Amino acid sequence: MEETLLKRWRLILGGDAADGTGISLSPEESRVDDALHALYDSDRRGGLGGSAPKVSRWLGDIREFFPQSVVQVIQKDAIKRLNLTSLLTEKEMLQSIVPDVHLVATLMSLSRVIPEKNKAIARDVVRKVVDELMKKLSAPMQQAVTGALNRSSRRRNPRYNEIDWKTTIEKNLRNYQPEYKTIIPEVRIGYGRKRRALKDIVLCLDQSGSMGASVVYSGIFGSVLASIPAVQTRMVVFDTSVVDLTDDLQDPVDLLFGVQLGGGTDIDRALGYCQTVITRPSDTVLVLVTDLYEGGNEKEMREKMISLVQSGVQLIVLLALNDDGAPFYDKENAQFLAELGVPAFACTPDKFPDLMATALAKQDISIWLSKNT
């Protein structure tokens, strides 16, 4: 046990006389050491350089040595520390790298410079991540949203063709009459008259570079919401201009490749556009995903936020929608929203379905937040 711990410290410290462990590594452990040195001690060892084949071999090594969760962390470090972003446009890298949310965000930012001959491979990488996320997140979102809408639309003493028989029977079991072998439906439970969409949802996403992972998750959830007939979903992305990607919601890969990460931020302009597409304010949930750093007219932005809230729109401001921990954000604008009665907070993907259910049921988001932080 002591030797195992010393070897781990040896791998962490990187060897040489300064590590103080005095431990020797086996040939296999030396390969692990070399793979870590190539990234974390690149100045001394020459690093991975700018060669895609060399990086591809290194990626193969780390997949052999570490579990996928660790590989994703190492890949993210490599792209950041060694400035390997440009290599992601090359076929060898795209075929070697382990796909994850952060890689998808990076490929989105490179979508305009990936050579045409490699775009199909890049789309396959994104598709793999999207399919995994859809499989994980689709059912919880559909169940949460559908359940919230069913509860909010349920009413007493409905018309005959609107009766929810299963719920009605459950509510009246105490009225079972053995001699008649029947239940007297003292209370009838049903649903209101069906409409094409009970609620409208607008997802408004800041596509500045720092919001990459949040945009990926938002795109996935937007596609899931678009598949639910009871809600009408619109997807809007913005930097200094505004683009409506609602028509791409049927295919989340097309949606994500329609996003251009990077650039400035004009929240005021984005909110102005959202106001033009909101037709039923009291039945609309507007989810604004942004770090609140405004590059446009901050005064006008705040006035639009006030106007939206006063019109009856349920405004939700997410500083991040990812698993990356505490985000950086504009604290003054967050404080302004808090005073307006709109909490601004980060949300993890696994909590987002329940958050949307709470919003669609017109429950207090502040209470939900207090129970989930």
Short mmCIF file of C-alpha atoms in Angstrom, two decimals:
data_model
loop_
_atom_site.label_atom_id
_atom_site.label_comp_id
_atom_site.label_asym_id
_atom_site.label_seq_id
_atom_site.Cartn_x
_atom_site.Cartn_y
_atom_site.Cartn_z
CA MET A 1 0.00 0.00 0.00
CA GLU A 2 2.81 2.41 0.89
CA GLU A 3 4.61 1.68 -2.40
CA THR A 4 1.37 2.29 -4.36
CA LEU A 5 0.88 5.65 -2.67
CA LEU A 6 4.49 6.62 -3.32
CA LYS A 7 4.14 5.74 -6.99
CA ARG A 8 1.04 7.93 -7.23
CA TRP A 9 2.95 10.81 -5.67
CA ARG A 10 5.83 10.13 -8.03
CA LEU A 11 3.45 10.46 -11.01
CA ILE A 12 1.95 13.65 -9.56
CA LEU A 13 5.30 15.29 -8.82
CA GLY A 14 6.79 14.40 -12.17
CA GLY A 15 10.05 12.74 -11.19
CA ASP A 16 13.57 14.13 -11.06
CA ALA A 17 15.51 14.57 -7.84
CA ALA A 18 13.01 17.06 -6.43
CA ASP A 19 10.16 14.58 -6.11
CA GLY A 20 11.60 13.11 -2.90
CA THR A 21 9.94 9.70 -3.30
CA GLY A 22 13.00 7.66 -4.33
CA ILE A 23 10.65 5.27 -6.11
CA SER A 24 11.24 3.57 -9.47
CA LEU A 25 8.55 3.02 -12.07
CA SER A 26 7.85 -0.12 -14.10
CA PRO A 27 7.96 0.14 -17.93
CA GLU A 28 4.15 0.40 -18.04
CA GLU A 29 4.11 3.07 -15.33
CA SER A 30 6.82 4.96 -17.22
CA ARG A 31 4.49 5.12 -20.24
CA VAL A 32 1.82 6.71 -18.02
CA ASP A 33 4.46 9.11 -16.71
CA ASP A 34 5.50 10.06 -20.24
CA ALA A 35 1.88 10.70 -21.27
CA LEU A 36 1.35 13.01 -18.29
CA HIS A 37 4.69 14.76 -18.87
CA ALA A 38 3.76 15.48 -22.48
CA LEU A 39 0.89 17.62 -21.24
CA TYR A 40 1.67 18.88 -17.76
CA ASP A 41 5.43 19.26 -18.10
CA SER A 42 5.54 20.18 -21.77
CA ASP A 43 8.09 23.01 -21.50
CA ARG A 44 10.75 20.63 -20.20
CA ARG A 45 10.01 17.60 -22.38
CA GLY A 46 9.13 19.28 -25.66
CA GLY A 47 5.43 18.54 -25.28
CA LEU A 48 3.08 17.36 -27.98
CA GLY A 49 4.00 20.03 -30.48
CA GLY A 50 1.70 20.92 -33.35
CA SER A 51 1.54 17.51 -35.03
CA ALA A 52 -1.91 15.94 -35.31
CA PRO A 53 -0.54 12.37 -35.73
CA LYS A 54 1.61 12.81 -32.61
CA VAL A 55 -1.35 14.14 -30.62
CA SER A 56 -3.54 11.31 -31.92
CA ARG A 57 -1.06 8.72 -30.63
CA TRP A 58 -0.95 10.51 -27.29
CA LEU A 59 -4.78 10.47 -27.13
CA GLY A 60 -4.67 6.73 -27.73
CA ASP A 61 -2.25 6.34 -24.84
CA ILE A 62 -4.34 8.28 -22.35
CA ARG A 63 -7.46 6.28 -23.35
CA GLU A 64 -5.49 3.14 -22.58
CA PHE A 65 -4.26 4.38 -19.18
CA PHE A 66 -7.27 6.22 -17.73
CA PRO A 67 -11.08 5.85 -17.47
CA GLN A 68 -13.19 7.99 -19.79
CA SER A 69 -14.10 10.56 -17.12
CA VAL A 70 -10.38 11.23 -16.54
CA VAL A 71 -9.64 11.22 -20.29
CA GLN A 72 -12.19 14.02 -20.78
CA VAL A 73 -10.48 16.15 -18.13
CA ILE A 74 -7.03 15.55 -19.64
CA GLN A 75 -8.32 16.37 -23.15
CA LYS A 76 -9.82 19.62 -21.92
CA ASP A 77 -6.51 20.53 -20.23
CA ALA A 78 -4.58 19.70 -23.40
CA ILE A 79 -6.75 21.91 -25.62
CA LYS A 80 -6.38 24.78 -23.16
CA ARG A 81 -2.74 24.43 -22.04
CA LEU A 82 -1.15 23.50 -25.35
CA ASN A 83 -3.42 25.52 -27.63
CA LEU A 84 -4.46 22.47 -29.65
CA THR A 85 -7.71 24.02 -30.84
CA SER A 86 -6.48 24.38 -34.42
CA LEU A 87 -5.70 20.65 -34.57
CA LEU A 88 -9.37 19.86 -33.97
CA THR A 89 -10.02 20.77 -37.60
CA GLU A 90 -7.83 17.86 -38.69
CA LYS A 91 -9.13 14.38 -39.45
CA GLU A 92 -6.65 12.51 -37.23
CA MET A 93 -7.69 14.48 -34.15
CA LEU A 94 -11.42 14.25 -34.82
CA GLN A 95 -11.16 10.47 -35.14
CA SER A 96 -9.03 10.06 -32.01
CA ILE A 97 -10.57 12.34 -29.42
CA VAL A 98 -13.17 11.21 -26.86
CA PRO A 99 -16.35 13.26 -27.37
CA ASP A 100 -17.83 15.27 -24.50
CA VAL A 101 -19.82 18.47 -23.96
CA HIS A 102 -16.75 20.72 -23.84
CA LEU A 103 -15.41 19.24 -27.07
CA VAL A 104 -18.77 19.92 -28.75
CA ALA A 105 -18.59 23.53 -27.58
CA THR A 106 -15.08 23.84 -29.03
CA LEU A 107 -16.17 22.33 -32.36
CA MET A 108 -19.11 24.76 -32.45
CA SER A 109 -16.67 27.64 -32.14
CA LEU A 110 -14.61 26.15 -35.00
CA SER A 111 -17.54 25.28 -37.26
CA ARG A 112 -16.69 28.01 -39.76
CA VAL A 113 -13.06 26.93 -40.19
CA ILE A 114 -13.33 23.13 -40.22
CA PRO A 115 -12.42 22.01 -43.76
CA GLU A 116 -15.40 20.82 -45.80
CA LYS A 117 -13.86 17.34 -46.17
CA ASN A 118 -13.74 16.94 -42.35
CA LYS A 119 -17.15 18.41 -41.47
CA ALA A 120 -18.89 15.03 -41.69
CA ILE A 121 -16.48 13.62 -39.10
CA ALA A 122 -17.02 16.65 -36.85
CA ARG A 123 -20.79 16.20 -37.12
CA ASP A 124 -20.42 12.53 -36.19
CA VAL A 125 -18.49 13.55 -33.06
CA VAL A 126 -21.20 16.04 -32.10
CA ARG A 127 -23.96 13.56 -32.95
CA LYS A 128 -22.46 10.99 -30.58
CA VAL A 129 -22.53 13.43 -27.65
CA VAL A 130 -25.99 14.70 -28.57
CA ASP A 131 -27.42 11.18 -28.75
CA GLU A 132 -25.99 10.31 -25.34
CA LEU A 133 -27.38 13.49 -23.79
CA MET A 134 -30.78 13.02 -25.43
CA LYS A 135 -30.97 9.50 -24.06
CA LYS A 136 -30.10 10.75 -20.57
CA LEU A 137 -32.14 13.97 -20.44
CA SER A 138 -35.14 13.47 -22.73
CA ALA A 139 -37.35 11.30 -20.51
CA PRO A 140 -36.92 13.38 -17.30
CA MET A 141 -37.73 16.60 -19.20
CA GLN A 142 -40.79 15.17 -20.94
CA GLN A 143 -42.14 13.66 -17.72
CA ALA A 144 -41.57 16.81 -15.69
CA VAL A 145 -43.11 19.19 -18.23
CA THR A 146 -46.05 16.97 -19.16
CA GLY A 147 -46.81 16.27 -15.50
CA ALA A 148 -46.74 19.97 -14.60
CA LEU A 149 -49.06 20.89 -17.47
CA ASN A 150 -51.47 18.07 -16.69
CA ARG A 151 -51.72 19.17 -13.07
CA SER A 152 -52.17 22.82 -13.96
CA SER A 153 -54.90 22.09 -16.51
CA ARG A 154 -56.84 19.59 -14.38
CA ARG A 155 -60.22 20.79 -13.18
CA ARG A 156 -63.24 19.63 -11.19
CA ASN A 157 -66.61 18.72 -12.72
CA PRO A 158 -65.44 18.57 -16.35
CA ARG A 159 -67.58 17.80 -19.33
CA TYR A 160 -68.12 14.11 -20.03
CA ASN A 161 -65.59 13.93 -22.86
CA GLU A 162 -62.97 15.70 -20.70
CA ILE A 163 -63.10 13.33 -17.71
CA ASP A 164 -59.82 11.78 -16.59
CA TRP A 165 -61.32 8.42 -15.65
CA LYS A 166 -58.25 6.93 -13.98
CA THR A 167 -57.83 9.89 -11.60
CA THR A 168 -61.60 10.14 -11.04
CA ILE A 169 -61.80 6.49 -9.99
CA GLU A 170 -58.82 6.85 -7.64
CA LYS A 171 -60.36 9.93 -6.00
CA ASN A 172 -63.69 8.13 -5.43
CA LEU A 173 -62.59 4.70 -4.22
CA ARG A 174 -64.01 5.50 -0.80
CA ASN A 175 -67.43 5.71 -2.45
CA TYR A 176 -67.40 2.11 -3.63
CA GLN A 177 -70.86 0.44 -3.17
CA PRO A 178 -70.42 -3.34 -2.67
CA GLU A 179 -74.09 -4.15 -3.22
CA TYR A 180 -74.03 -2.46 -6.62
CA LYS A 181 -70.39 -3.29 -7.38
CA THR A 182 -69.80 0.24 -8.53
CA ILE A 183 -68.24 3.53 -7.52
CA ILE A 184 -70.30 6.67 -7.11
CA PRO A 185 -68.27 9.48 -8.71
CA GLU A 186 -68.94 12.19 -6.16
CA VAL A 187 -65.97 14.14 -7.55
CA ARG A 188 -65.12 14.14 -11.23
CA ILE A 189 -61.60 15.09 -12.29
CA GLY A 190 -60.76 16.09 -15.82
CA TYR A 191 -58.72 18.29 -18.09
CA GLY A 192 -59.66 21.58 -19.59
CA ARG A 193 -60.41 21.78 -23.27
CA LYS A 194 -57.28 20.78 -25.16
CA ARG A 195 -55.41 23.51 -26.98
CA ARG A 196 -52.57 23.23 -29.46
CA ALA A 197 -50.14 24.58 -26.87
CA LEU A 198 -50.85 25.21 -23.22
CA LYS A 199 -47.64 27.16 -22.65
CA ASP A 200 -45.04 29.02 -24.68
CA ILE A 201 -41.34 28.65 -23.89
CA VAL A 202 -38.63 30.95 -25.22
CA LEU A 203 -35.02 29.89 -24.69
CA CYS A 204 -32.75 32.91 -25.20
CA LEU A 205 -29.06 31.95 -25.21
CA ASP A 206 -25.96 34.07 -24.92
CA GLN A 207 -23.51 32.55 -27.44
CA SER A 208 -20.41 34.35 -26.20
CA GLY A 209 -17.40 32.07 -25.84
CA SER A 210 -17.73 31.54 -22.09
CA MET A 211 -21.23 30.06 -22.45
CA GLY A 212 -20.25 27.08 -24.65
CA ALA A 213 -21.33 24.14 -22.45
CA SER A 214 -24.52 25.99 -21.43
CA VAL A 215 -25.45 26.44 -25.09
CA VAL A 216 -24.95 22.71 -25.74
CA TYR A 217 -27.25 21.68 -22.90
CA SER A 218 -29.78 24.38 -23.79
CA GLY A 219 -29.86 23.12 -27.36
CA ILE A 220 -30.55 19.58 -26.18
CA PHE A 221 -33.34 20.68 -23.86
CA GLY A 222 -34.78 22.93 -26.56
CA SER A 223 -35.04 19.97 -28.94
CA VAL A 224 -36.75 17.87 -26.27
CA LEU A 225 -39.22 20.64 -25.45
CA ALA A 226 -39.98 21.10 -29.14
CA SER A 227 -41.12 17.47 -29.27
CA ILE A 228 -43.81 18.07 -26.60
CA PRO A 229 -47.10 19.12 -28.28
CA ALA A 230 -48.42 20.84 -25.15
CA VAL A 231 -45.73 23.55 -25.33
CA GLN A 232 -44.61 25.80 -28.13
CA THR A 233 -40.85 26.27 -27.96
CA ARG A 234 -38.71 28.94 -29.56
CA MET A 235 -34.90 29.07 -29.57
CA VAL A 236 -33.09 32.39 -29.87
CA VAL A 237 -29.29 32.86 -29.72
CA PHE A 238 -27.44 36.14 -29.59
CA ASP A 239 -24.11 37.93 -29.41
CA THR A 240 -24.25 41.46 -30.80
CA SER A 241 -26.90 40.23 -33.25
CA VAL A 242 -29.89 37.94 -32.76
CA VAL A 243 -30.61 34.69 -34.63
CA ASP A 244 -33.83 32.67 -34.33
CA LEU A 245 -32.98 28.95 -34.60
CA THR A 246 -36.48 27.64 -33.90
CA ASP A 247 -36.67 25.90 -37.29
CA ASP A 248 -33.59 23.83 -36.37
CA LEU A 249 -35.03 22.44 -33.13
CA GLN A 250 -36.01 19.16 -34.79
CA ASP A 251 -32.32 18.28 -35.23
CA PRO A 252 -30.12 19.32 -32.30
CA VAL A 253 -26.93 18.76 -34.34
CA ASP A 254 -28.09 21.25 -36.97
CA LEU A 255 -29.09 23.54 -34.13
CA LEU A 256 -25.67 23.44 -32.48
CA PHE A 257 -23.83 23.96 -35.74
CA GLY A 258 -26.06 26.99 -36.30
CA VAL A 259 -24.58 28.60 -33.19
CA GLN A 260 -21.44 30.71 -33.62
CA LEU A 261 -19.71 30.87 -30.24
CA GLY A 262 -17.68 33.98 -29.50
CA GLY A 263 -18.13 37.70 -30.06
CA GLY A 264 -19.76 40.41 -27.97
CA THR A 265 -23.00 40.47 -26.03
CA ASP A 266 -26.13 42.56 -26.56
CA ILE A 267 -28.74 41.28 -24.10
CA ASP A 268 -30.88 44.36 -24.68
CA ARG A 269 -31.28 43.56 -28.38
CA ALA A 270 -32.04 39.89 -27.62
CA LEU A 271 -34.76 40.78 -25.12
CA GLY A 272 -36.19 43.25 -27.61
CA TYR A 273 -36.53 40.46 -30.18
CA CYS A 274 -38.10 38.13 -27.60
CA GLN A 275 -40.72 40.76 -26.85
CA THR A 276 -41.78 40.72 -30.51
CA VAL A 277 -42.38 36.94 -30.54
CA ILE A 278 -44.20 36.69 -27.19
CA THR A 279 -47.94 36.76 -27.87
CA ARG A 280 -49.29 35.31 -24.60
CA PRO A 281 -47.24 36.87 -21.81
CA SER A 282 -49.13 35.26 -18.93
CA ASP A 283 -48.62 31.82 -20.51
CA THR A 284 -44.97 32.30 -21.45
CA VAL A 285 -41.77 31.21 -19.73
CA LEU A 286 -38.67 33.06 -20.94
CA VAL A 287 -35.38 31.37 -20.00
CA LEU A 288 -32.47 33.77 -20.45
CA VAL A 289 -29.11 31.95 -20.28
CA THR A 290 -26.34 34.53 -19.87
CA ASP A 291 -23.61 35.71 -17.52
CA LEU A 292 -25.29 39.16 -17.58
CA TYR A 293 -22.20 41.00 -18.83
CA GLU A 294 -23.93 43.49 -21.12
CA GLY A 295 -22.05 45.00 -24.03
CA GLY A 296 -25.07 46.93 -25.28
CA ASN A 297 -27.36 49.41 -23.56
CA GLU A 298 -27.59 48.28 -19.93
CA LYS A 299 -30.27 50.84 -19.03
CA GLU A 300 -32.51 49.68 -21.88
CA MET A 301 -31.81 46.04 -20.97
CA ARG A 302 -33.05 46.59 -17.43
CA GLU A 303 -36.14 48.43 -18.65
CA LYS A 304 -37.00 45.52 -20.93
CA MET A 305 -36.60 43.09 -18.02
CA ILE A 306 -39.03 45.20 -15.98
CA SER A 307 -41.48 45.34 -18.89
CA LEU A 308 -41.38 41.58 -19.42
CA VAL A 309 -42.05 40.84 -15.76
CA GLN A 310 -44.85 43.40 -15.53
CA SER A 311 -46.51 41.95 -18.64
CA GLY A 312 -46.85 38.58 -16.90
CA VAL A 313 -43.94 36.71 -18.50
CA GLN A 314 -42.22 34.28 -16.13
CA LEU A 315 -38.59 35.32 -16.53
CA ILE A 316 -35.88 32.87 -15.47
CA VAL A 317 -32.23 33.92 -15.67
CA LEU A 318 -29.63 31.16 -15.67
CA LEU A 319 -26.03 32.29 -15.23
CA ALA A 320 -24.97 28.85 -16.47
CA LEU A 321 -26.59 25.55 -17.45
CA ASN A 322 -23.78 23.05 -16.97
CA ASP A 323 -21.81 20.99 -14.44
CA ASP A 324 -18.80 23.29 -14.32
CA GLY A 325 -19.37 24.82 -10.89
CA ALA A 326 -19.78 28.47 -9.89
CA PRO A 327 -19.85 30.79 -12.95
CA PHE A 328 -18.46 34.29 -13.39
CA TYR A 329 -21.23 36.85 -13.83
CA ASP A 330 -22.15 40.52 -13.50
CA LYS A 331 -23.14 40.84 -9.85
CA GLU A 332 -24.75 44.26 -10.22
CA ASN A 333 -27.17 43.06 -12.87
CA ALA A 334 -27.87 39.93 -10.83
CA GLN A 335 -28.67 42.13 -7.83
CA PHE A 336 -31.00 44.24 -9.98
CA LEU A 337 -32.86 41.10 -11.04
CA ALA A 338 -33.12 39.91 -7.44
CA GLU A 339 -34.75 43.22 -6.49
CA LEU A 340 -37.13 42.71 -9.41
CA GLY A 341 -38.10 39.35 -7.95
CA VAL A 342 -36.17 37.35 -10.57
CA PRO A 343 -33.37 35.25 -9.05
CA ALA A 344 -30.32 34.75 -11.25
CA PHE A 345 -28.53 31.46 -10.60
CA ALA A 346 -26.61 28.57 -12.14
CA CYS A 347 -28.45 25.32 -12.76
CA THR A 348 -27.10 21.84 -13.43
CA PRO A 349 -28.62 19.85 -16.32
CA ASP A 350 -30.13 17.23 -14.01
CA LYS A 351 -32.10 19.93 -12.14
CA PHE A 352 -33.34 21.78 -15.22
CA PRO A 353 -36.40 19.55 -15.94
CA ASP A 354 -37.72 20.09 -12.41
CA LEU A 355 -37.03 23.82 -12.70
CA MET A 356 -39.08 24.00 -15.91
CA ALA A 357 -41.91 22.03 -14.32
CA THR A 358 -41.95 24.52 -11.44
CA ALA A 359 -42.04 27.46 -13.84
CA LEU A 360 -44.78 26.00 -16.03
CA ALA A 361 -46.90 25.36 -12.94
CA LYS A 362 -46.39 29.05 -12.01
CA GLN A 363 -44.85 28.16 -8.68
CA ASP A 364 -42.37 30.39 -6.87
CA ILE A 365 -38.90 29.92 -8.37
CA SER A 366 -37.28 31.36 -5.24
CA ILE A 367 -38.80 28.59 -3.13
CA TRP A 368 -37.62 25.98 -5.64
CA LEU A 369 -34.15 27.52 -5.54
CA SER A 370 -33.99 27.41 -1.74
CA LYS A 371 -34.80 23.70 -1.81
CA ASN A 372 -32.28 22.87 -4.53
CA THR A 373 -29.13 24.71 -3.45
#
